[in-house]
Short mmCIF file of C-alpha atoms in Angstrom, two decimals:
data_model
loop_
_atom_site.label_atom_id
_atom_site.label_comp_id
_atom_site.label_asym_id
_atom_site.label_seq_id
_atom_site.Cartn_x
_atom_site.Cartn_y
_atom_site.Cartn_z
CA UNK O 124 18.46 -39.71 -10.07
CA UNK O 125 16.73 -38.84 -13.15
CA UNK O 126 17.16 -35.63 -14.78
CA UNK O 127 14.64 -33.49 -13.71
CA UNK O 128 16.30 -34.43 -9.86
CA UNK O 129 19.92 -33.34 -11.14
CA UNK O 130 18.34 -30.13 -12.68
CA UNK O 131 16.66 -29.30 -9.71
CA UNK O 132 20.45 -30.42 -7.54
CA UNK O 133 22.04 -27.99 -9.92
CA UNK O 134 19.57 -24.61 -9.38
CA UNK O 135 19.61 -25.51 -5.58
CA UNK O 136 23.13 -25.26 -5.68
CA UNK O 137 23.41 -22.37 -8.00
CA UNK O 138 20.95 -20.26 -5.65
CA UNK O 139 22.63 -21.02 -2.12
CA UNK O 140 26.44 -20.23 -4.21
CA UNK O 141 24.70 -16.54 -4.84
CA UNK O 142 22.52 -15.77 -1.89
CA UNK O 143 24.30 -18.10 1.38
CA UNK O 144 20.73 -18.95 2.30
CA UNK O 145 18.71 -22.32 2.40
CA UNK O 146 16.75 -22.73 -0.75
CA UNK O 147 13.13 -23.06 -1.10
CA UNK O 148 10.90 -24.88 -3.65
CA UNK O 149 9.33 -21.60 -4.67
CA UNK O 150 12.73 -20.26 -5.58
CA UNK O 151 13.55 -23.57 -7.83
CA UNK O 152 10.62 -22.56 -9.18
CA UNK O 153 11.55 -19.79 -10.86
CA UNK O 154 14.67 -20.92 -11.99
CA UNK O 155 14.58 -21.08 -16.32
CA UNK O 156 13.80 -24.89 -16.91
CA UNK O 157 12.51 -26.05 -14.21
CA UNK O 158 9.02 -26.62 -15.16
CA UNK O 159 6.87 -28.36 -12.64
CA UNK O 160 5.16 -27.28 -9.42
CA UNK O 161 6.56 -26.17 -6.06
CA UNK O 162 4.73 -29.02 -4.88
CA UNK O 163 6.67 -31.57 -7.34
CA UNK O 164 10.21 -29.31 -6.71
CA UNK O 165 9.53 -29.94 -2.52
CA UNK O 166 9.02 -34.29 -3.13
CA UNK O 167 12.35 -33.39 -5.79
CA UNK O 168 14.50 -32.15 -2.76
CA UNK O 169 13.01 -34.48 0.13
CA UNK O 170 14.12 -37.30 -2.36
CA UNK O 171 17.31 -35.33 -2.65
CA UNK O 172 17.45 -35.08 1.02
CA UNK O 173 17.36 -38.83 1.54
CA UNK O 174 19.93 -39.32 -1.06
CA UNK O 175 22.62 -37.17 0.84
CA UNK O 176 22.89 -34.32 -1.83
CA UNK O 177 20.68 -31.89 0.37
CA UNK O 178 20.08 -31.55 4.05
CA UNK O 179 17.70 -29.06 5.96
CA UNK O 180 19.28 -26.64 8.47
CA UNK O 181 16.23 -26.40 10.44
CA UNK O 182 12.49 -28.10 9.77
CA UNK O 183 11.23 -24.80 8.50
CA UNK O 184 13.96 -23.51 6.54
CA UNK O 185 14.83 -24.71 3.02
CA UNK O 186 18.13 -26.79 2.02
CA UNK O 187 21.48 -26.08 1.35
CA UNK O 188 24.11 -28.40 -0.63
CA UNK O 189 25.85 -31.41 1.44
CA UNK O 190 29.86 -32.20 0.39
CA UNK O 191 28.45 -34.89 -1.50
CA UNK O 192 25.89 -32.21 -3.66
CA UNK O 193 28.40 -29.80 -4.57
CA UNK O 194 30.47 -33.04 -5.27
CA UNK O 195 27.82 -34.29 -7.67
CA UNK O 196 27.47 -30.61 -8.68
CA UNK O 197 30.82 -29.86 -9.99
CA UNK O 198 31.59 -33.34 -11.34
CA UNK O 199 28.61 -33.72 -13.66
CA UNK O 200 26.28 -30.75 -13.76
CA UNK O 201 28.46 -27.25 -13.06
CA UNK O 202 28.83 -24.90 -16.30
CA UNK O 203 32.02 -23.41 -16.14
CA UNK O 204 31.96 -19.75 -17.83
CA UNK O 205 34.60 -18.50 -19.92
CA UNK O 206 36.29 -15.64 -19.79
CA UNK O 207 35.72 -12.32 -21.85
CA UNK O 208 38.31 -10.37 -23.68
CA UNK O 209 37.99 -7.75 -21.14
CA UNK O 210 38.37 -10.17 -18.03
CA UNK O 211 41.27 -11.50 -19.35
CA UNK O 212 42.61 -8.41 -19.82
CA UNK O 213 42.05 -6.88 -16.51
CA UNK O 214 43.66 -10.51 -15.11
CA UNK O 215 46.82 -9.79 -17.51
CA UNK O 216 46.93 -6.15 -15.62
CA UNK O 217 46.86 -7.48 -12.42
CA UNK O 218 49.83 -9.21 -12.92
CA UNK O 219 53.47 -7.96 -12.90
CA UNK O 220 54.30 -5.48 -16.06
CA UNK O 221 58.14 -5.80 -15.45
CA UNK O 222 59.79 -5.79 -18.52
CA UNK O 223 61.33 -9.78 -17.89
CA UNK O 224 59.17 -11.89 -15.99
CA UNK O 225 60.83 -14.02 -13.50
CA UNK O 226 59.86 -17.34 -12.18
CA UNK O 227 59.22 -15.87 -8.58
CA UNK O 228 57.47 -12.78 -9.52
CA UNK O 229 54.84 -14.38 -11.93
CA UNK O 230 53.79 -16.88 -9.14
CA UNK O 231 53.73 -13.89 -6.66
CA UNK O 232 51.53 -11.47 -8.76
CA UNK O 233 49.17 -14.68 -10.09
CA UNK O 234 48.60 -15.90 -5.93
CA UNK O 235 47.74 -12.16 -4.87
CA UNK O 236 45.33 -11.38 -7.95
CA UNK O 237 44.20 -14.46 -7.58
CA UNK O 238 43.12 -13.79 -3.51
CA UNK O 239 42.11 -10.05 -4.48
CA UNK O 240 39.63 -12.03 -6.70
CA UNK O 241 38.00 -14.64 -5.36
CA UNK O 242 38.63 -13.28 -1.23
CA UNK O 243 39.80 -17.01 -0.35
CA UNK O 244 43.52 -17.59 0.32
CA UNK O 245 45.77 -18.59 -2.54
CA UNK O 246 47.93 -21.19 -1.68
CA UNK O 247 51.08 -22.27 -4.12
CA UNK O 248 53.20 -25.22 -3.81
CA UNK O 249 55.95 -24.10 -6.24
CA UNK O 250 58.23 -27.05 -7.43
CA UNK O 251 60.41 -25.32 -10.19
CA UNK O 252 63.17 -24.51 -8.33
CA UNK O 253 64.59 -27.52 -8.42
CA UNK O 254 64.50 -27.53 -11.86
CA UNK O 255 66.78 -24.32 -12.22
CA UNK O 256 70.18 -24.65 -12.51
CA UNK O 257 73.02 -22.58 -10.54
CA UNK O 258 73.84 -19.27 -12.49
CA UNK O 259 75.85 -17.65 -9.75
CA UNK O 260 77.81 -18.22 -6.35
CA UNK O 261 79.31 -15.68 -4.21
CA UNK O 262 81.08 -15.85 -0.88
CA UNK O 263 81.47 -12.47 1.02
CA UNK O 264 83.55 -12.22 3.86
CA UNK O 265 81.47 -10.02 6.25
CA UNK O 266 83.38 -10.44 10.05
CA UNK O 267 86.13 -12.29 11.41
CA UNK O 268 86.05 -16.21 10.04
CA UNK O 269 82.32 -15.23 9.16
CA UNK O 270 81.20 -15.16 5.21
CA UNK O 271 78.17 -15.25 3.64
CA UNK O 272 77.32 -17.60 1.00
CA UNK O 273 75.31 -16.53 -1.62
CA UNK O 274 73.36 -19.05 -4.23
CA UNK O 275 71.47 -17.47 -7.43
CA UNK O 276 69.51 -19.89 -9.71
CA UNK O 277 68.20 -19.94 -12.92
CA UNK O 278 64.12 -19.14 -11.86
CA UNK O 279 65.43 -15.79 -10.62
CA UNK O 280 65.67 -17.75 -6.52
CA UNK O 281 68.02 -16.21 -4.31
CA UNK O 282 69.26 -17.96 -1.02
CA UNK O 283 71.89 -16.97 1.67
CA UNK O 284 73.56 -18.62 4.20
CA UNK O 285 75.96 -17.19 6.70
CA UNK O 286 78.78 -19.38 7.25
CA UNK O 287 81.65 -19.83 10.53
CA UNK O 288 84.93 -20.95 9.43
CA UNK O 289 88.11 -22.06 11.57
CA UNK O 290 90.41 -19.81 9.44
CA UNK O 291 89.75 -16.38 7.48
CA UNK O 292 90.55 -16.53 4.11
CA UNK O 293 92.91 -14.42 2.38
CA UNK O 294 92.36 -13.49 -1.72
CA UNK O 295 94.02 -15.92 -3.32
CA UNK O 296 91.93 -18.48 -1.25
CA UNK O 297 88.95 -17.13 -2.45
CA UNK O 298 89.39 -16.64 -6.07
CA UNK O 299 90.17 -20.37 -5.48
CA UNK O 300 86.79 -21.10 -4.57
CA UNK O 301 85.43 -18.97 -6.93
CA UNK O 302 86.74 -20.41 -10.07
CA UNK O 303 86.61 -24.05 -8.67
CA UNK O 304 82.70 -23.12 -8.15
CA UNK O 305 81.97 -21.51 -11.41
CA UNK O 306 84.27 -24.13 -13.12
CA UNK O 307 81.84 -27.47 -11.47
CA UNK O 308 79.20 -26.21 -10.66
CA UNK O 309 78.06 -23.07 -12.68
CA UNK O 310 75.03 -24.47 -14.81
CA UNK O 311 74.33 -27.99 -12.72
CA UNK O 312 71.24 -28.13 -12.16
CA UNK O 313 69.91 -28.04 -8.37
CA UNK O 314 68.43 -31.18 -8.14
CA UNK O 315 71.88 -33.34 -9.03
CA UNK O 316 73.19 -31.33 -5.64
CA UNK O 317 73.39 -34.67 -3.83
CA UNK O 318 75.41 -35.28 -0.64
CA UNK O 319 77.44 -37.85 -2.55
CA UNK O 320 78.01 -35.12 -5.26
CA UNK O 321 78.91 -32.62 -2.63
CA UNK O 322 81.37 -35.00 -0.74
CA UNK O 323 83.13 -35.93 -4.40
CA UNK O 324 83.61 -31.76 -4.79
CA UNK O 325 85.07 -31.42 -1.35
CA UNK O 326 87.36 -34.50 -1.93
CA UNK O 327 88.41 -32.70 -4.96
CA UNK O 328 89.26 -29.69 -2.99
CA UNK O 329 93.06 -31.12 -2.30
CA UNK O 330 94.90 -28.91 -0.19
CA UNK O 331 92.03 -26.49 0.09
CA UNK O 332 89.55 -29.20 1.59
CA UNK O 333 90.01 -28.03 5.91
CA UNK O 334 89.86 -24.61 4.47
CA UNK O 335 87.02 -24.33 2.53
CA UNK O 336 85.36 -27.29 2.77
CA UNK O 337 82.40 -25.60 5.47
CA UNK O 338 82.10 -23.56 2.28
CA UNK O 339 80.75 -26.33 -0.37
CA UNK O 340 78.61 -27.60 2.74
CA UNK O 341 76.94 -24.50 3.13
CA UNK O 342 76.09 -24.63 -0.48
CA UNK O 343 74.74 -28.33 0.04
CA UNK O 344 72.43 -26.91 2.85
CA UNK O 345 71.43 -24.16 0.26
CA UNK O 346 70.30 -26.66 -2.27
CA UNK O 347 68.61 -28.77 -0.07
CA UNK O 348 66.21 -26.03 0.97
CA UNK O 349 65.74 -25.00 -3.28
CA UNK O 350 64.52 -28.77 -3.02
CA UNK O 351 61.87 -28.06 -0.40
CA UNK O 352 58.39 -27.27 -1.55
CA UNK O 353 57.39 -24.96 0.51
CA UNK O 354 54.17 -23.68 0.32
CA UNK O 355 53.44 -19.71 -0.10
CA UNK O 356 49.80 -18.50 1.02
CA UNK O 357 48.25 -15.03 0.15
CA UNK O 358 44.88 -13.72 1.54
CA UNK O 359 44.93 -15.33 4.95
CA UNK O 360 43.12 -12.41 6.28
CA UNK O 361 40.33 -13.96 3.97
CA UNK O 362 40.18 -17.09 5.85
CA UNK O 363 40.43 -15.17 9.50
CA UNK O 364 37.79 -13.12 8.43
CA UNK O 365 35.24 -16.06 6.34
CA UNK O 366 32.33 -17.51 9.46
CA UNK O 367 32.07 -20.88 7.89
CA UNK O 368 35.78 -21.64 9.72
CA UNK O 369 37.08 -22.46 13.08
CA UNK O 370 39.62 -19.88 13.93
CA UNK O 371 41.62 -22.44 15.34
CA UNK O 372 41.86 -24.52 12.58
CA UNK O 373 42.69 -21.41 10.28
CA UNK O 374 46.01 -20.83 13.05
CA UNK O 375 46.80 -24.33 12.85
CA UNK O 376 47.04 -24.23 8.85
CA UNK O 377 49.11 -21.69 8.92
CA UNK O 378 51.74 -22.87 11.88
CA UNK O 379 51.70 -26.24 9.64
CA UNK O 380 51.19 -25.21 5.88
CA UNK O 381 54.30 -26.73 4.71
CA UNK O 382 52.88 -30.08 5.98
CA UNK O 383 49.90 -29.64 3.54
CA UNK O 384 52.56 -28.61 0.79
CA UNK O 385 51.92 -32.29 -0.27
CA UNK O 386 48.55 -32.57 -0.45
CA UNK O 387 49.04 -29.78 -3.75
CA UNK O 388 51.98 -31.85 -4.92
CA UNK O 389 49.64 -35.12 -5.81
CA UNK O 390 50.00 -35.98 -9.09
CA UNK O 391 46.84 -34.98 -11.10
CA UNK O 392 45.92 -33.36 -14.53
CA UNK O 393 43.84 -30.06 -15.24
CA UNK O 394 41.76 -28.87 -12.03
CA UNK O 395 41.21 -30.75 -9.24
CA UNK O 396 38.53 -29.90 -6.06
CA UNK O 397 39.02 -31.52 -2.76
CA UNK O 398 36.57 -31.21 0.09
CA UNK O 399 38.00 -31.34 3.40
CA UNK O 400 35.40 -34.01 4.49
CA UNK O 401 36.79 -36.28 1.94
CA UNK O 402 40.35 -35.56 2.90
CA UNK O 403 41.96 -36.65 6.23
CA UNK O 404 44.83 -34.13 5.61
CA UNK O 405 43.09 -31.05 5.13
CA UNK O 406 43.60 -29.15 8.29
CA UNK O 407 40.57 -26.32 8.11
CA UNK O 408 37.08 -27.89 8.75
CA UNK O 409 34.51 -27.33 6.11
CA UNK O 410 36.82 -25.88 3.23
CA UNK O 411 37.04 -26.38 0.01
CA UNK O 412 40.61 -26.10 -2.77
CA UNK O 413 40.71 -25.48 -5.88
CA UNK O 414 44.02 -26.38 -6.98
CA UNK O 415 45.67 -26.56 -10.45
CA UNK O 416 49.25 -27.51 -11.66
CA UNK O 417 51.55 -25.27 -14.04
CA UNK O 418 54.26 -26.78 -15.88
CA UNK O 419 58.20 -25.67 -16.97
CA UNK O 420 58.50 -27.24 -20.50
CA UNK O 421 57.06 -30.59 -19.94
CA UNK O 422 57.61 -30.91 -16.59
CA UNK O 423 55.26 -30.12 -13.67
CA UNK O 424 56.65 -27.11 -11.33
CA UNK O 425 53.95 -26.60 -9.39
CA UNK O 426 50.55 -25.67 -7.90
CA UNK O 427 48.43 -22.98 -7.67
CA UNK O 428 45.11 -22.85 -5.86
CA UNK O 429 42.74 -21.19 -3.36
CA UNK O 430 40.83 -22.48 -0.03
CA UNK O 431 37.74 -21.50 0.53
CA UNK O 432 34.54 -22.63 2.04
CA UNK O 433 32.51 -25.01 0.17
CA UNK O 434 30.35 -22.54 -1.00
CA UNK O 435 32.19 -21.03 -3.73
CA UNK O 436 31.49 -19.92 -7.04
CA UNK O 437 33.06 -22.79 -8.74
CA UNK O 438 32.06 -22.02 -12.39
CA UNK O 439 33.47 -18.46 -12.18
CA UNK O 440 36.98 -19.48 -10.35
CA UNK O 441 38.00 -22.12 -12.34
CA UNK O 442 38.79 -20.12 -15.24
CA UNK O 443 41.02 -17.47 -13.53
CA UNK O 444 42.61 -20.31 -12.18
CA UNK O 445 42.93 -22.28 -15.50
CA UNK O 446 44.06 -18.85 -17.08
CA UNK O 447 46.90 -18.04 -14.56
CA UNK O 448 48.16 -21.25 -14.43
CA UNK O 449 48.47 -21.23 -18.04
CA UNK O 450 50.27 -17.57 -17.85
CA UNK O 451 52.83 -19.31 -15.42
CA UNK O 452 53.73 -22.35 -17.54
CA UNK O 453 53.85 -20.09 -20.43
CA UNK O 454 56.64 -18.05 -18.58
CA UNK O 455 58.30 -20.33 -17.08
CA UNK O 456 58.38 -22.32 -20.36
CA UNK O 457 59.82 -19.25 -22.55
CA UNK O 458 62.10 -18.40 -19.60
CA UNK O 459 63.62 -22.30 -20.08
CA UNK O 460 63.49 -21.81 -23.98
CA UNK O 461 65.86 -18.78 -23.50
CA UNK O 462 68.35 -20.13 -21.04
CA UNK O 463 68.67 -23.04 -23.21
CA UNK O 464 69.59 -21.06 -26.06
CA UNK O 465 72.07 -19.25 -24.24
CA UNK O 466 73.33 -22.25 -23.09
CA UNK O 467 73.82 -23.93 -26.80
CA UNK O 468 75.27 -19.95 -27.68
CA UNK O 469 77.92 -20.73 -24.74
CA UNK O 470 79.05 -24.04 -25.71
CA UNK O 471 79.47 -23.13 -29.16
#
């Protein structure tokens, strides 16, 4: 593989990205650079051919990148481009202008621009609610024995859960709860909610514990779902609609996309791209992610990517993702900074 091979790899690859057609010698030709004869570019690609990084869709037509090309491709000879003033502005406008960003709505505005953009799916893995903390616990009584529980956390999630109890509960039972509630657990953070933790609190419940202790296991069951990385998909209209897939394989992802909720939470650094040919757990044939991890302080919360086919702009998608990734951790980050500070106001 000397160089004039890779540069010829890299236009073959640039030219089928643009134009979704097999590539021709006379068309590598013309590419800036690339100065030899169609005759030397056509021995170039055979080579390539025999190598892996090419194959021919049909004995007339030209040749279109293998996995292993655009593998090649992006991990040695892609140029990523960088982003203008004016495309980062119009990203910043595409995402939410409420006055207080919270955790939720900055991942939801970055996964739909993101899809508007790039018309693959956007897939996010989002790991930072576990992180929060509890800011707020109601129970409302809303039929006979029947209340619902409701959990607010720090990242702005909200959960519910409707809950049967043997008795009803009369007011001073509940202001019980409440107080015991806002007095251990107001400010823990989700992922201490362990069973053992729970089953101390309910213990602790004395003469309260037949009562209300359906109560504290409801919240248990709320916690353990916070913990569950579930993973949120925009665009899939872009997959149904994209020839290079199996329709069946695009219903499949989506009846199991919480099962590939893992495959985004591998530990990595800065952008990773997985082909689904060198991946047993990708579910959609012939795809391609893009996938990169935002952070809460110095921890990782999560992912944020797209699937697409493997013929993708690469160089131009990689920096929107790069750039709302980086909005994300810089939100989530200030959002941390500020409840901290509150919380050192409060113990003061």
């Amino acid at each position: 593989m000397d160089e004039r091979k890779l540069k010829i790899l890299a236009a073959v690859v640039d030219e089928y990205i643009l134009t979704g057609e097999p590539v021709g010698s006379k068309a590598i030709a013309k590419v800036p650079g690339i100065n030899v004869s169609a005759a030397t570019i056509r021995n170039d690609m055979s080579m390539l051919e025999q190598l892996g990084y090419l194959e021919q869709p049909h004995t007339s037509a030209g040749r279109v990148p293998t996995f292993s090309g655009y593998r090649l491709y992006i991990d040695k000879l892609m140029k990523v481009e960088s982003l203008s003033d004016s495309e980062r502005q119009r990203l910043d406008d595409m995402l939410a202008q409420e006055e207080h960003l919270t955790e939720e709505s900055i991942i939801q505005s970055a996964g739909k621009a993101l899809a508007e953009l790039t018309q693959c799916a956007t897939v996010v893995a989002n790991a930072s609610p576990k992180f929060s903390v509890i800011t707020k616990v109601e129970v409302v009584p809303t039929g006979k024995r029947l209340y619902l529980i409701l959990l607010i956390t720090s990242n702005g999630s909200i959960k519910n859960k409707a809950c049967r109890l043997e008795f009803d509960l009369d007011e001073e039972q509940l202001s019980f709860f409440s107080h015991y509630i806002e007095e251990n657990l107001q400010g823990v953070s989700i992922e201490s909610l362990s069973e053992e933790r729970m089953e101390k609190l309910i213990t602790a419940l004395g003469a309260y514990m037949i009562t209300l202790a359906p109560l504290v296991k409801g919240l248990c069951e709320l916690s353990n779902d916070l913990m569950k990385n579930e993973l949120m998909i925009n665009g899939e209209e872009n997959l149904i609609s994209c020839n290079d897939f199996d329709k069946h394989d695009i219903v499949k992802f989506i009846e199991h996309k919480n099962d590939f909720a893992e495959l985004l939470n591998e530990s990595f650094s800065g952008i990773q791209v997985m082909f689904s040919k060198e991946n047993d757990d990708f579910i959609i044939g012939n795809s391609s992610m893009i996938v990169s991890k935002y952070q809460k302080g110095s921890k990782n919360a999560g992912s944020l990517g797209i699937i697409g086919p493997m013929r993708l702009n690469y160089s131009k998608i990689i920096p929107y993702i790069e750039y709302f990734t980086q909005k994300i951790t810089d939100v989530l980050t200030e959002n941390e900074d500020e409840d901290l500070a509150g919380k050192d106001i409060k113990d003061e």
